[in-house]
């Protein structure tokens, strides 16, 4: 069994096709899917929860992407906090820091990330963190604001092995996408070889980051298999073991 730990299949890219997409995932051995809210706008959170309500094997998270931190005020935080009490809302996020695109000012990103860390602590839920070119600040906030009470994952990890170790030391998991199948990703493949499987998740981040051999087309949860196969090859392990351990990791982190 595989689990796609991060997908945005509630989005308009899949309108009217969710049954088929979830069916193809199941045929590929992907038995659970986490529909991550907060990429897009506030409605992506409600849509994730609606999808989780409709499919027993789909779960939801609620948050707002760091790109949109500038749009997160007290009202949005109150509404998101209320959504966390839904039985299939299993994590806070995605949230974090993105200093590559800089769609929101850094100080605003840090304020909102801190507020979501607080929400995760208050609710006891794990946190789904998006971090790009901001490892130092993200680790610092997770350490100081998390105060040892925070569990979570750094999703779509693309950083250095040193950055991965910082997150592992904080008790976090790191999650890999189809990027590890890309031709130019040798440095990241080295990180995959070194990070212990017991601390690793797999995801698609659908509809983005479609793995080879489907690169260029829309991504979907069935393709998380290509991510797991690449990890198996890099680590010299059977695919079954990669599937089993990464699924155990998801279940331990998100309690699903
Ligand atoms: Zn992300
Ligand atoms: Zn995402």
Coordinates of C-alpha atoms and ligand atoms in Angstrom, one line a residue:
X1 CA 0.0 0.0 0.0
X2 CA 1.1 3.5 -0.9
X3 CA -0.2 6.8 0.5
X4 CA 0.0 10.1 -1.4
X5 CA 0.7 12.4 1.6
X6 CA 0.2 15.7 -0.3
X7 CA -2.1 16.3 -3.2
X8 CA -4.4 19.2 -4.3
X9 CA -7.0 17.0 -6.0
X10 CA -9.9 19.2 -4.7
X11 CA -8.8 21.8 -7.3
X12 CA -10.6 22.8 -10.5
X13 CA -8.0 20.9 -12.5
X14 CA -9.9 17.7 -11.5
X15 CA -13.5 19.1 -11.7
X16 CA -15.9 16.2 -12.4
X17 CA -13.0 13.7 -12.5
X18 CA -12.3 13.0 -8.9
X19 CA -14.0 9.6 -8.9
X20 CA -11.8 8.5 -11.8
X21 CA -8.6 10.0 -10.3
X22 CA -9.2 8.3 -6.9
X23 CA -10.1 5.1 -8.7
X24 CA -6.9 5.1 -10.7
X25 CA -4.9 5.7 -7.5
X26 CA -6.5 2.7 -5.9
X27 CA -5.7 0.6 -9.0
X28 CA -2.1 1.7 -8.6
X29 CA -2.0 0.6 -5.0
X30 CA -2.4 4.2 -3.5
X31 CA -5.0 3.5 -0.9
X32 CA -5.1 6.9 1.0
X33 CA -4.8 10.4 -0.2
X34 CA -4.3 13.6 1.8
X35 CA -6.0 16.5 0.1
X36 CA -4.0 19.6 1.2
X37 CA -5.9 22.9 1.6
X38 CA -4.5 26.3 1.3
X39 CA -3.0 26.3 -2.1
X40 CA -5.1 28.8 -4.0
X41 CA -7.5 30.5 -1.7
X42 CA -9.7 29.9 1.4
X43 CA -12.1 27.9 -0.7
X44 CA -9.5 25.2 -1.3
X45 CA -9.8 24.3 2.4
X46 CA -13.6 23.8 2.2
X47 CA -13.2 21.9 -1.0
X48 CA -10.6 19.6 0.6
X49 CA -13.0 18.9 3.5
X50 CA -15.9 18.3 1.1
X51 CA -13.8 15.8 -0.8
X52 CA -12.7 14.0 2.4
X53 CA -16.4 13.8 3.4
X54 CA -17.2 12.1 0.1
X55 CA -14.4 9.5 0.0
X56 CA -13.5 7.3 2.9
X57 CA -9.9 7.1 1.9
X58 CA -9.3 10.9 1.4
X59 CA -8.3 13.2 4.3
X60 CA -8.0 16.9 4.5
X61 CA -5.6 19.6 5.9
X62 CA -6.5 23.3 6.4
X63 CA -4.1 26.2 6.1
X64 CA -2.9 28.9 3.7
X65 CA 0.2 28.8 1.5
X66 CA 3.0 31.2 2.3
X67 CA 2.4 32.8 -1.1
X68 CA -0.9 34.0 0.2
X69 CA 0.2 35.0 3.8
X70 CA -0.6 38.6 2.9
X71 CA -4.3 37.6 2.7
X72 CA -4.5 35.9 6.1
X73 CA -6.0 38.1 8.9
X74 CA -7.8 37.3 12.2
X75 CA -11.0 36.4 10.3
X76 CA -9.3 33.8 8.1
X77 CA -7.5 32.3 11.1
X78 CA -10.8 32.0 13.0
X79 CA -12.5 30.3 10.1
X80 CA -9.6 27.9 9.5
X81 CA -9.3 27.1 13.2
X82 CA -13.0 26.2 13.2
X83 CA -12.4 23.8 10.2
X84 CA -9.7 21.9 12.2
X85 CA -12.5 20.4 14.4
X86 CA -13.9 18.5 11.4
X87 CA -13.2 14.8 12.0
X88 CA -11.3 14.4 8.7
X89 CA -9.2 17.5 9.1
X90 CA -6.0 15.8 10.1
X91 CA -3.3 18.6 10.0
X92 CA -2.7 22.3 9.8
X93 CA -1.2 23.4 6.5
X94 CA 0.1 23.9 4.1
X95 CA 1.9 26.8 5.7
X96 CA 5.5 27.9 5.9
X97 CA 8.0 30.2 4.2
X98 CA 8.8 30.7 0.5
X99 CA 11.6 33.1 -0.1
X100 CA 12.0 32.0 -3.7
X101 CA 8.8 33.5 -5.2
X102 CA 8.3 36.2 -2.5
X103 CA 4.6 36.5 -3.3
X104 CA 4.2 37.8 0.3
X105 CA 6.7 39.9 2.3
X106 CA 9.0 37.9 4.5
X107 CA 7.9 39.5 7.7
X108 CA 4.2 38.7 6.9
X109 CA 5.1 35.1 6.0
X110 CA 6.9 34.7 9.3
X111 CA 3.9 36.2 11.3
X112 CA 1.4 33.9 9.6
X113 CA 3.6 30.8 9.8
X114 CA 4.0 31.5 13.6
X115 CA 0.2 31.8 13.9
X116 CA -0.3 28.4 12.2
X117 CA 2.4 26.9 14.4
X118 CA 0.3 28.1 17.3
X119 CA -2.8 26.7 15.8
X120 CA -1.1 23.3 15.5
X121 CA 0.0 23.4 19.1
X122 CA -3.5 24.5 20.3
X123 CA -5.3 21.8 18.4
X124 CA -2.6 19.0 18.8
X125 CA -2.6 18.5 15.1
X126 CA 0.6 17.9 13.0
X127 CA 1.7 20.7 10.6
X128 CA 2.4 20.5 6.9
X129 CA 5.3 22.9 6.1
X130 CA 6.2 24.3 2.7
X131 CA 9.7 25.8 2.7
X132 CA 11.7 27.1 -0.2
X133 CA 15.0 29.0 0.2
X134 CA 14.1 29.7 3.8
X135 CA 15.5 26.7 5.7
X136 CA 17.2 28.8 8.4
X137 CA 14.1 30.9 9.3
X138 CA 11.7 28.0 9.0
X139 CA 13.8 25.8 11.3
X140 CA 14.2 28.6 13.8
X141 CA 10.5 29.3 14.0
X142 CA 9.7 25.6 14.3
X143 CA 12.2 25.3 17.1
X144 CA 11.3 28.5 19.1
X145 CA 7.5 28.7 18.4
X146 CA 7.0 24.9 18.3
X147 CA 8.7 24.6 21.7
X148 CA 9.2 20.8 21.3
X149 CA 5.4 20.2 21.1
X150 CA 5.2 20.2 17.3
X151 CA 5.0 17.2 14.9
X152 CA 5.0 17.5 11.2
X153 CA 6.5 17.2 7.8
X154 CA 8.6 19.4 5.5
X155 CA 6.8 18.7 2.2
X156 CA 8.3 18.7 -1.3
X157 CA 11.8 18.7 0.3
X158 CA 14.4 20.1 -2.1
X159 CA 17.1 21.4 0.3
X160 CA 20.5 20.2 1.3
X161 CA 21.3 17.1 3.5
X162 CA 22.3 19.5 6.2
X163 CA 18.9 21.2 6.1
X164 CA 17.2 17.8 6.1
X165 CA 19.2 16.9 9.3
X166 CA 18.1 20.1 11.0
X167 CA 14.4 19.1 10.4
X168 CA 15.0 15.5 11.4
X169 CA 16.6 16.7 14.6
X170 CA 13.4 18.7 15.3
X171 CA 11.5 15.4 15.0
X172 CA 10.1 16.2 11.6
X173 CA 9.6 14.0 8.6
X174 CA 10.7 15.1 5.1
X175 CA 8.6 14.3 2.0
X176 CA 9.8 13.8 -1.5
X177 CA 7.9 14.5 -4.8
X178 CA 8.4 13.7 -8.5
X179 CA 11.3 16.1 -8.5
X180 CA 13.5 13.2 -7.5
X181 CA 12.8 11.6 -10.9
X182 CA 13.9 14.7 -12.9
X183 CA 17.1 14.5 -14.9
X184 CA 18.8 17.5 -13.2
X185 CA 18.1 16.3 -9.6
X186 CA 21.3 14.5 -8.8
X187 CA 22.0 16.6 -5.6
X188 CA 18.5 15.8 -4.3
X189 CA 18.9 12.1 -5.1
X190 CA 22.0 12.1 -2.9
X191 CA 19.8 13.5 -0.1
X192 CA 17.3 10.7 -0.6
X193 CA 20.1 8.1 -0.4
X194 CA 21.2 9.6 3.0
X195 CA 17.8 10.3 4.8
X196 CA 16.6 7.3 6.7
X197 CA 13.5 5.7 5.1
X198 CA 11.9 5.7 8.6
X199 CA 11.7 9.5 8.4
X200 CA 10.5 9.9 4.9
X201 CA 7.1 10.4 3.2
X202 CA 6.2 10.3 -0.5
X203 CA 3.8 12.7 -2.2
X204 CA 2.8 13.9 -5.6
X205 CA 1.9 17.6 -4.9
X206 CA -0.7 17.1 -7.7
X207 CA -1.4 18.8 -10.1
X208 CA 2.2 19.9 -10.1
X209 CA 5.6 18.2 -10.3
X210 CA 4.6 15.2 -12.4
X211 CA 7.2 12.5 -12.2
X212 CA 9.1 11.0 -15.1
X213 CA 7.7 9.2 -17.3
X214 CA 4.6 11.4 -17.3
X215 CA 6.5 14.8 -16.9
X216 CA 4.7 17.6 -18.8
X217 CA 1.2 16.1 -18.1
X218 CA -1.1 16.8 -15.2
X219 CA 0.0 15.0 -12.1
X220 CA -2.3 12.7 -10.0
X221 CA -2.0 10.5 -6.9
X222 CA -1.5 7.2 -8.9
X223 CA 1.9 8.6 -9.9
X224 CA 3.2 8.6 -6.4
X225 CA 4.3 5.1 -7.3
X226 CA 7.1 6.6 -9.5
X227 CA 8.4 8.5 -6.5
X228 CA 8.4 5.4 -4.4
X229 CA 10.1 3.4 -7.1
X230 CA 12.8 6.0 -7.5
X231 CA 13.5 5.9 -3.7
X232 CA 13.6 2.1 -3.8
X233 CA 16.2 2.2 -6.6
X234 CA 18.3 4.8 -4.9
X235 CA 18.3 2.9 -1.6
X236 CA 18.6 -0.6 -3.2
X237 CA 15.4 -1.7 -1.4
X238 CA 12.3 -3.5 -2.7
X239 CA 9.4 -1.2 -3.6
X240 CA 7.2 -3.1 -1.1
X241 CA 9.4 -2.0 1.7
X242 CA 9.4 1.6 0.6
X243 CA 5.6 1.5 0.4
X244 CA 5.2 -0.1 3.7
X245 CA 7.6 2.1 5.7
X246 CA 6.5 5.4 4.2
X247 CA 2.8 4.4 4.7
X248 CA 3.6 3.5 8.4
X249 CA 5.2 6.9 8.7
X250 CA 2.1 8.7 7.4
X251 CA -0.1 6.8 9.7
X252 CA 2.1 7.5 12.7
X253 CA 2.3 11.2 11.9
X254 CA -1.3 11.9 10.9
X255 CA -3.0 9.2 12.9
X256 CA -4.9 7.8 9.9
Ligands
LIG1 ZN1 3.9 23.5 -1.1
LIG2 ZN1 1.2 21.7 -2.0

